Short mmCIF file of C-alpha atoms in Angstrom, two decimals:
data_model
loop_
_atom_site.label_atom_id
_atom_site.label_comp_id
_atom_site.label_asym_id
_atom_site.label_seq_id
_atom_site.Cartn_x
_atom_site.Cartn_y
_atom_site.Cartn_z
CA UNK A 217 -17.31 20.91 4.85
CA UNK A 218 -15.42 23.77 3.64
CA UNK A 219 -14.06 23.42 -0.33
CA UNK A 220 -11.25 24.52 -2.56
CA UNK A 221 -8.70 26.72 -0.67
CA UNK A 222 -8.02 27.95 2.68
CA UNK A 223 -6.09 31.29 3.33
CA UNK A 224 -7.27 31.94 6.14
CA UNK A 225 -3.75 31.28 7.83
CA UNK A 226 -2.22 34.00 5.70
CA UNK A 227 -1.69 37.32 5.99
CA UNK A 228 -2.70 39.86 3.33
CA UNK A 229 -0.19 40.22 0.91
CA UNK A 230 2.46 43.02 1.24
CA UNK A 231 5.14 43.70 -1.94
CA UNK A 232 7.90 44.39 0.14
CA UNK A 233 7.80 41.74 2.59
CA UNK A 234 7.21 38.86 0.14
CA UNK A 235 9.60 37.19 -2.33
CA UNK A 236 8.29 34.40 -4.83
CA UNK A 237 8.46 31.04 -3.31
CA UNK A 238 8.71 27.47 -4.41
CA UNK A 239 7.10 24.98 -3.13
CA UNK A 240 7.87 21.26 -2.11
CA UNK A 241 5.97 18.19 -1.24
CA UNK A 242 6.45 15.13 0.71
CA UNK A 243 8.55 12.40 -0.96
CA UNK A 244 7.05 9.14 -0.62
CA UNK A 245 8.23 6.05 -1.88
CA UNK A 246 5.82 4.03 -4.03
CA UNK A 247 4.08 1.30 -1.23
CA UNK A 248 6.50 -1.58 -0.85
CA UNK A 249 3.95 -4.17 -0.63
CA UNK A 250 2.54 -2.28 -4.25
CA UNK A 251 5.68 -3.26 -6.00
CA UNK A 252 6.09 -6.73 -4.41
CA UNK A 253 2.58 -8.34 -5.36
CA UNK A 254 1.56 -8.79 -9.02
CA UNK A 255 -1.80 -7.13 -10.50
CA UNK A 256 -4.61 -8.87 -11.62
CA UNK A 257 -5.96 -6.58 -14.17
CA UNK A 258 -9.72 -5.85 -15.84
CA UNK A 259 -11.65 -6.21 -12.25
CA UNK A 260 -14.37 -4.48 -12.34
CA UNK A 261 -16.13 -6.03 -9.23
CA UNK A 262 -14.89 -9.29 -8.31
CA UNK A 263 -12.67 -12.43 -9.80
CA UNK A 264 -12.56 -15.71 -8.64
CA UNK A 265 -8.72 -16.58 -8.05
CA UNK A 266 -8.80 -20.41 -9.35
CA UNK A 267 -6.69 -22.93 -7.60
CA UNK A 268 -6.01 -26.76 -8.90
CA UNK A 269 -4.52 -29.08 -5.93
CA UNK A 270 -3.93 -32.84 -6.68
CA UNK A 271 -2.72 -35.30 -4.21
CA UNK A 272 -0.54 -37.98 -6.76
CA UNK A 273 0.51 -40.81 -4.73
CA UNK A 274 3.22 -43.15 -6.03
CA UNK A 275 2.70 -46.91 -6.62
CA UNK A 276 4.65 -49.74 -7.72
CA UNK A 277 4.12 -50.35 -11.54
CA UNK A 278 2.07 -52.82 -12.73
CA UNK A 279 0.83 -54.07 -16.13
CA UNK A 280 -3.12 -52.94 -14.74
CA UNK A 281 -3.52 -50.23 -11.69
CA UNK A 282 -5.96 -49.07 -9.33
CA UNK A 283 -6.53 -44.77 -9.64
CA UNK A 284 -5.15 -43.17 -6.56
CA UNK A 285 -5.34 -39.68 -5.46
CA UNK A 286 -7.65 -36.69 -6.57
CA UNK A 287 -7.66 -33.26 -8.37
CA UNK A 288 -9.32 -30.35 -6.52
CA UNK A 289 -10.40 -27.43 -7.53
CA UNK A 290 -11.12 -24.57 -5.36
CA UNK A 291 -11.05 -20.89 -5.79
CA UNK A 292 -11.12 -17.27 -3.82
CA UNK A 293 -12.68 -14.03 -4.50
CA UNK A 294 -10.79 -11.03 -4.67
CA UNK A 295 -13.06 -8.11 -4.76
CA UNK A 296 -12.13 -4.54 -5.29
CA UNK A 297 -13.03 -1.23 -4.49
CA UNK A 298 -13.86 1.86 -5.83
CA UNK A 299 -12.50 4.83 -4.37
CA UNK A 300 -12.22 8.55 -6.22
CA UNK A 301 -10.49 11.91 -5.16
CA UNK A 302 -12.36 14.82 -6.28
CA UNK A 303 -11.27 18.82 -5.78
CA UNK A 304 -11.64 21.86 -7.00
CA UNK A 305 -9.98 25.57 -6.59
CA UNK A 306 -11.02 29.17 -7.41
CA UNK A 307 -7.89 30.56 -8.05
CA UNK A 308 -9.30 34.05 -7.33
CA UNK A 309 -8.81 33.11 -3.47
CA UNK A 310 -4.96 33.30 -4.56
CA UNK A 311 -4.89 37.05 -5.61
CA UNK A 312 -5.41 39.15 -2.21
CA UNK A 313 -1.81 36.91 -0.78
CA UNK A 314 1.42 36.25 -1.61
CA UNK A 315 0.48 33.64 -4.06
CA UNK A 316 -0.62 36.12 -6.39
CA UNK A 317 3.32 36.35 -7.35
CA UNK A 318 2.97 33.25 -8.86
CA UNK A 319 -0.15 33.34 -10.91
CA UNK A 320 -0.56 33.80 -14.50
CA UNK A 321 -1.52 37.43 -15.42
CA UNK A 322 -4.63 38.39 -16.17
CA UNK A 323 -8.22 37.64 -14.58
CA UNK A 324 -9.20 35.07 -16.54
CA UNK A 325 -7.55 32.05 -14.29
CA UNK A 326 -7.97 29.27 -15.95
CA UNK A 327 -4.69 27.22 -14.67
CA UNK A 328 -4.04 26.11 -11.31
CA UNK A 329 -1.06 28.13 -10.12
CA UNK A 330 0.85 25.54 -8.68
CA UNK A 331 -0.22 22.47 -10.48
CA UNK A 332 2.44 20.54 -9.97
CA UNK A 333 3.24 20.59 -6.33
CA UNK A 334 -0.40 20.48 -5.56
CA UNK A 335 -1.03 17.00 -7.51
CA UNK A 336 2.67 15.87 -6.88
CA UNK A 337 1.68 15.78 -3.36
CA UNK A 338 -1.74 14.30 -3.74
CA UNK A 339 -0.50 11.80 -5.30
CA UNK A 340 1.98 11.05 -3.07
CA UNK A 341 -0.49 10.97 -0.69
CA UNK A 342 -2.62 8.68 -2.24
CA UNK A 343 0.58 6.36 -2.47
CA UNK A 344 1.12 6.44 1.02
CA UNK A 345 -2.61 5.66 2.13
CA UNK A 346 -3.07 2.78 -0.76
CA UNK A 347 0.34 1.19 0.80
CA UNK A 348 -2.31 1.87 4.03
CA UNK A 349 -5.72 0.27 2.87
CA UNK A 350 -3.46 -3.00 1.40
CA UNK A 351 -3.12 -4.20 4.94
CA UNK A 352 -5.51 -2.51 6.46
CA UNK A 353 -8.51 -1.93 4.83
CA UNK A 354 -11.90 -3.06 5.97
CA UNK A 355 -15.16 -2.68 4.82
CA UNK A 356 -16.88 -2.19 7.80
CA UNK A 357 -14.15 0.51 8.97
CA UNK A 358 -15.35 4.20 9.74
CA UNK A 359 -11.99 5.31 7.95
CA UNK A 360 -13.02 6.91 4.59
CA UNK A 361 -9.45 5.42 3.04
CA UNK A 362 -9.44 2.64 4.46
CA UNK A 363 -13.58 1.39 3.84
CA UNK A 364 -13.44 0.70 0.27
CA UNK A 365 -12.38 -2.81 0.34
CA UNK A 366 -10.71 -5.47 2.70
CA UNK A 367 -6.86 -5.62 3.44
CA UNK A 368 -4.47 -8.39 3.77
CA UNK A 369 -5.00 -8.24 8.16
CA UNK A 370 -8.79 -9.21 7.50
CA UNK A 371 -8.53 -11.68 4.78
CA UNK A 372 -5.95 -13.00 6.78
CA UNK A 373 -7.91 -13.36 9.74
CA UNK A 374 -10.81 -15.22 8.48
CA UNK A 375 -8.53 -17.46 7.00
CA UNK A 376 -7.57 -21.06 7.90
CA UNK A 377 -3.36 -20.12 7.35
CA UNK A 378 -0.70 -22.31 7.53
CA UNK A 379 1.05 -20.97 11.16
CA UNK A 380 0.26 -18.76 13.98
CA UNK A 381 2.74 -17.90 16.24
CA UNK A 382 2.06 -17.12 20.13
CA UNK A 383 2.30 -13.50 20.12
CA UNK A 384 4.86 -11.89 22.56
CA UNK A 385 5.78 -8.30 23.82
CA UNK A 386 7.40 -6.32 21.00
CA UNK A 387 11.07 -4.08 22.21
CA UNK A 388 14.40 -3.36 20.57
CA UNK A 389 15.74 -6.03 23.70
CA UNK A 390 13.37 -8.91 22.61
CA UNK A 391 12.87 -8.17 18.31
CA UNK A 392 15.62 -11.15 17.90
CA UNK A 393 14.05 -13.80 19.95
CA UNK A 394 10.31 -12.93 18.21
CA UNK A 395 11.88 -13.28 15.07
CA UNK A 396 13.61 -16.43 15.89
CA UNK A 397 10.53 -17.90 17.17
CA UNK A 398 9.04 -16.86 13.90
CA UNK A 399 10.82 -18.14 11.91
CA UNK A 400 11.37 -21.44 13.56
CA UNK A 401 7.79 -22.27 13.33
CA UNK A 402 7.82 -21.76 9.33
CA UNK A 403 6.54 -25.15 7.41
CA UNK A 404 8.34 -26.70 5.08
CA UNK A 405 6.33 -25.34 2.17
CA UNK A 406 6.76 -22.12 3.35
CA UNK A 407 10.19 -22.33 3.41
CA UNK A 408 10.99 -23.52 0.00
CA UNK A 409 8.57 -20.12 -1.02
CA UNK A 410 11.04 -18.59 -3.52
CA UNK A 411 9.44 -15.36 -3.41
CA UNK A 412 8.31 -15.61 0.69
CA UNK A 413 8.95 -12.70 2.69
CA UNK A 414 8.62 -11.37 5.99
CA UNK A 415 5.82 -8.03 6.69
CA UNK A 416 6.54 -5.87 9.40
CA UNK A 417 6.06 -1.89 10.28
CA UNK A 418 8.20 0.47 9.48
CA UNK A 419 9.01 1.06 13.35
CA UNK A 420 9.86 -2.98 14.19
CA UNK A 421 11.87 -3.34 11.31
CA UNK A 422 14.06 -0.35 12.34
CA UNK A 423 13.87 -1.93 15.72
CA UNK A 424 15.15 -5.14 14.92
CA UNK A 425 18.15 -3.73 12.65
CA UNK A 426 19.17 -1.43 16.01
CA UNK A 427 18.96 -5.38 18.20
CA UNK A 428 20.99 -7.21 15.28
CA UNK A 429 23.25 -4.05 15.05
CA UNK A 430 23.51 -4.10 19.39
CA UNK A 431 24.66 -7.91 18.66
CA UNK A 432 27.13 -6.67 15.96
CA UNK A 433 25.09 -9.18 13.68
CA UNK A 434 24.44 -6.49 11.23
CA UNK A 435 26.14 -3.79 9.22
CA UNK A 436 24.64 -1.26 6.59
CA UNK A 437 26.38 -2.72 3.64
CA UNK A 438 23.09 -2.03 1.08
CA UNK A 439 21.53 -5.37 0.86
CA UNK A 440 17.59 -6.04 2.20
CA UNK A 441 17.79 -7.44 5.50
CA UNK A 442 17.19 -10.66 6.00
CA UNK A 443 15.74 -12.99 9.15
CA UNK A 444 19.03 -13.91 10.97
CA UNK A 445 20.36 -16.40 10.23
CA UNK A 446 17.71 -17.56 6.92
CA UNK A 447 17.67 -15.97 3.70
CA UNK A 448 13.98 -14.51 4.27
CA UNK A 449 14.06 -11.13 3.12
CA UNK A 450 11.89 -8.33 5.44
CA UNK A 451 9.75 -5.69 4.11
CA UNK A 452 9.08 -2.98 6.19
CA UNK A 453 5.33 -1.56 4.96
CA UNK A 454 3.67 1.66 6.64
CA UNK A 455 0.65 -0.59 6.47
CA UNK A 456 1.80 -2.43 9.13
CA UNK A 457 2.33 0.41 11.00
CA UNK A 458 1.97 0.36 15.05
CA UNK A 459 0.44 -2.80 14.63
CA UNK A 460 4.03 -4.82 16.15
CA UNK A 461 2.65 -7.71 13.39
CA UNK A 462 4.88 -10.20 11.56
CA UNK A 463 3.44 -11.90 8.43
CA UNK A 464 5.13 -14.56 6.19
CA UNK A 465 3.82 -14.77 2.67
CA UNK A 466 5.30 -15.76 -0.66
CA UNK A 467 4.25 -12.51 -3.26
CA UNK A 468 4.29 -14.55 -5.82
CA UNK A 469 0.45 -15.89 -5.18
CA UNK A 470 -0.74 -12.35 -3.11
CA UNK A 471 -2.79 -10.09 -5.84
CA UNK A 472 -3.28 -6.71 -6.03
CA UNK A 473 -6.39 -6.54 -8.41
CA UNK A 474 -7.15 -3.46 -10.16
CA UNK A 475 -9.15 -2.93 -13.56
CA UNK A 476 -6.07 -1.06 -15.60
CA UNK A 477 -2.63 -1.30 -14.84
CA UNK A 478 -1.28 2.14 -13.08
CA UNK A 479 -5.22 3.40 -12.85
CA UNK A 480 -4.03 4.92 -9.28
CA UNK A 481 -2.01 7.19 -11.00
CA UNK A 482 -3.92 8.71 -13.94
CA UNK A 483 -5.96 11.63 -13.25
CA UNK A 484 -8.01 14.62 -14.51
CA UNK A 485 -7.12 18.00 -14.38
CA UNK A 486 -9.50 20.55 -15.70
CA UNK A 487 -11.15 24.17 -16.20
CA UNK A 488 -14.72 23.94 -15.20
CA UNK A 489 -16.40 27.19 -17.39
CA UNK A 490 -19.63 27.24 -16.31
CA UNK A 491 -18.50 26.93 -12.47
CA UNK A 492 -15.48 29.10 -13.23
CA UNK A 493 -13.47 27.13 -11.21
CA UNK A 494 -10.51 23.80 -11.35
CA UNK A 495 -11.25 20.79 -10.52
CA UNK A 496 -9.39 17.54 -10.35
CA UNK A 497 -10.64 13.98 -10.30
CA UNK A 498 -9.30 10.47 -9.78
CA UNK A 499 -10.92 7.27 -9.73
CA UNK A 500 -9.68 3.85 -9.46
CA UNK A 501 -10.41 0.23 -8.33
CA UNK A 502 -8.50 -2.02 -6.09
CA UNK A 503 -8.41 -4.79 -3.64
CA UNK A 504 -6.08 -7.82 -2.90
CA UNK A 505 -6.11 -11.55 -2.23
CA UNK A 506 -4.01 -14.07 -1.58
CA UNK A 507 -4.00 -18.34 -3.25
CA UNK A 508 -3.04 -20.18 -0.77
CA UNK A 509 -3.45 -19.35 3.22
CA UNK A 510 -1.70 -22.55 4.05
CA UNK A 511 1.75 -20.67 2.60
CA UNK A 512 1.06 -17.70 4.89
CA UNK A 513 1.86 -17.31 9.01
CA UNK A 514 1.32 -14.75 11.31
CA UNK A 515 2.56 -13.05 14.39
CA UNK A 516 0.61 -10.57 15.97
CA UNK A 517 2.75 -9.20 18.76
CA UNK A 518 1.90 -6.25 21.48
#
């Protein structure tokens, strides 16, 4: 696999016909689902989640009483990852192309010409496909971001949740009866989930604005969308995109784990002397998990 940069696109640089550029990278909000669920710091490997239950049943009082009821403790594992973004440049590939208008002066290149827009956009990037492996992730997948630990669709699946819906055929004409459906078969508990919220893709939830907004049900007054007619806010996630899946889940007891606090974003940046060359490293951990699957439902449309 070919390393550092690739000109081979370009042109040889002519004075006349080049003007100093600048240089912009993709804009992409910080993953949703990132800023919803809280961290579980100083993982290293894996943490047990702990869970007390107790089942109190009430009785009539009584001078002398027989115990009712039990405490349970259970737990679950959340496990993280350990994935790392390594690069390097020779910024003497820059010199023969228009790029050289941009580089220090001099032929000792030690700084990467255009530092910033190079790691703005990487980690951007890295943003985007984290928002990615928090949903879909999976250990056993051939995808080298997604392989580094399992996503909320796995753990999900192996899990004994509270309510699955029959899955129906996802469309602009039918996105108001599939949510309606979904969130009619909601428990109780899930329901009185302060913090529960409704997953979807990026494509379905601009789907089911257009059917609410078709139904004059909806106007663009700045607020989150909510699950007509509820006050279930939705989050659209580009991990759940192209799968047409709807997932209830209250953030509050979903975990991102991670071994420092912002770890994703910190980042090395250096001069290699004796390779004569930049390189840039990043390395992280992460994974998720969730408390309680009986507060959780699922739709998994087509």
């Amino acid at each position: 696999m070919a390393q550092g940069y690739d000109v081979s696109s370009l042109n040889d640089f002519v004075k006349d016909s080049a003007d100093k550029k600048s240089y912009l990278y993709k804009m992409l909000a910080q993953g949703n689902s990132a800023k919803l669920f809280p961290k579980q710091t100083g993982v290293k490997s894996s943490e047990r989640i702990h869970l007390i239950s107790n089942s109190p049943v009430w009785q009539a009082q009584a001078c002398s009483f027989t115990a009712s009821a039990n405490t349970t403790f259970t737990d679950r594992t959340l496990t993280v990852g350990k994935p790392g973004i390594y690069m390097k440049w020779c910024e003497k590939d820059l010199e023969s192309k228009y790029t050289q208008l941009c580089m220090q002066a001099g032929s000792k290149l030690e700084t990467l010409t255009f530092a910033e827009q190079i790691v703005g956009d990487i980690m951007q990037q890295t943003s985007r496909d984290l928002e990615m492996a928090i949903w879909k992730g999976n250990t056993l997948s051939t995808d080298q971001q997604l392989l580094h630990f399992d996503g909320l669709q796995k753990l999900i699946a192996a899990a004994s949740i509270g309510y699955t819906a029959t899955p129906a055929t996802w469309s602009v004409a039918n996105a108001r009866t599939i949510m309606q459906t979904f969130v009619g078969g909601l428990t109780d508990d899930m329901l009185v989930q302060a913090s529960g919220k409704i997953f979807m893709g990026t494509a379905e939830y601009r789907d089911y604005k257009m059917a609410l907004t078709i139904a004059n049900l909806y106007h663009n007054d700045g607020t989150a969308l909510k699950a007509e007619g509820t006050d279930i806010e939705i989050v659209p996630t580009l991990g759940l995109s192209g799968t047409k899946a709807l997932y209830f889940m209250p953030t509050d007891y979903t975990f991102i784990g991670t071994d420092l606090e912002g770890e994703d974003e910190n980042y090395e940046l250096f001069y290699a002397k004796e390779a004569r060359e930049i390189r840039f490293i990043a390395e992280w951990k992460m994974g998720v998990q969730f408390a309680f699957p009986s507060l959780i439902a699922k739709m998994l449309n087509t």
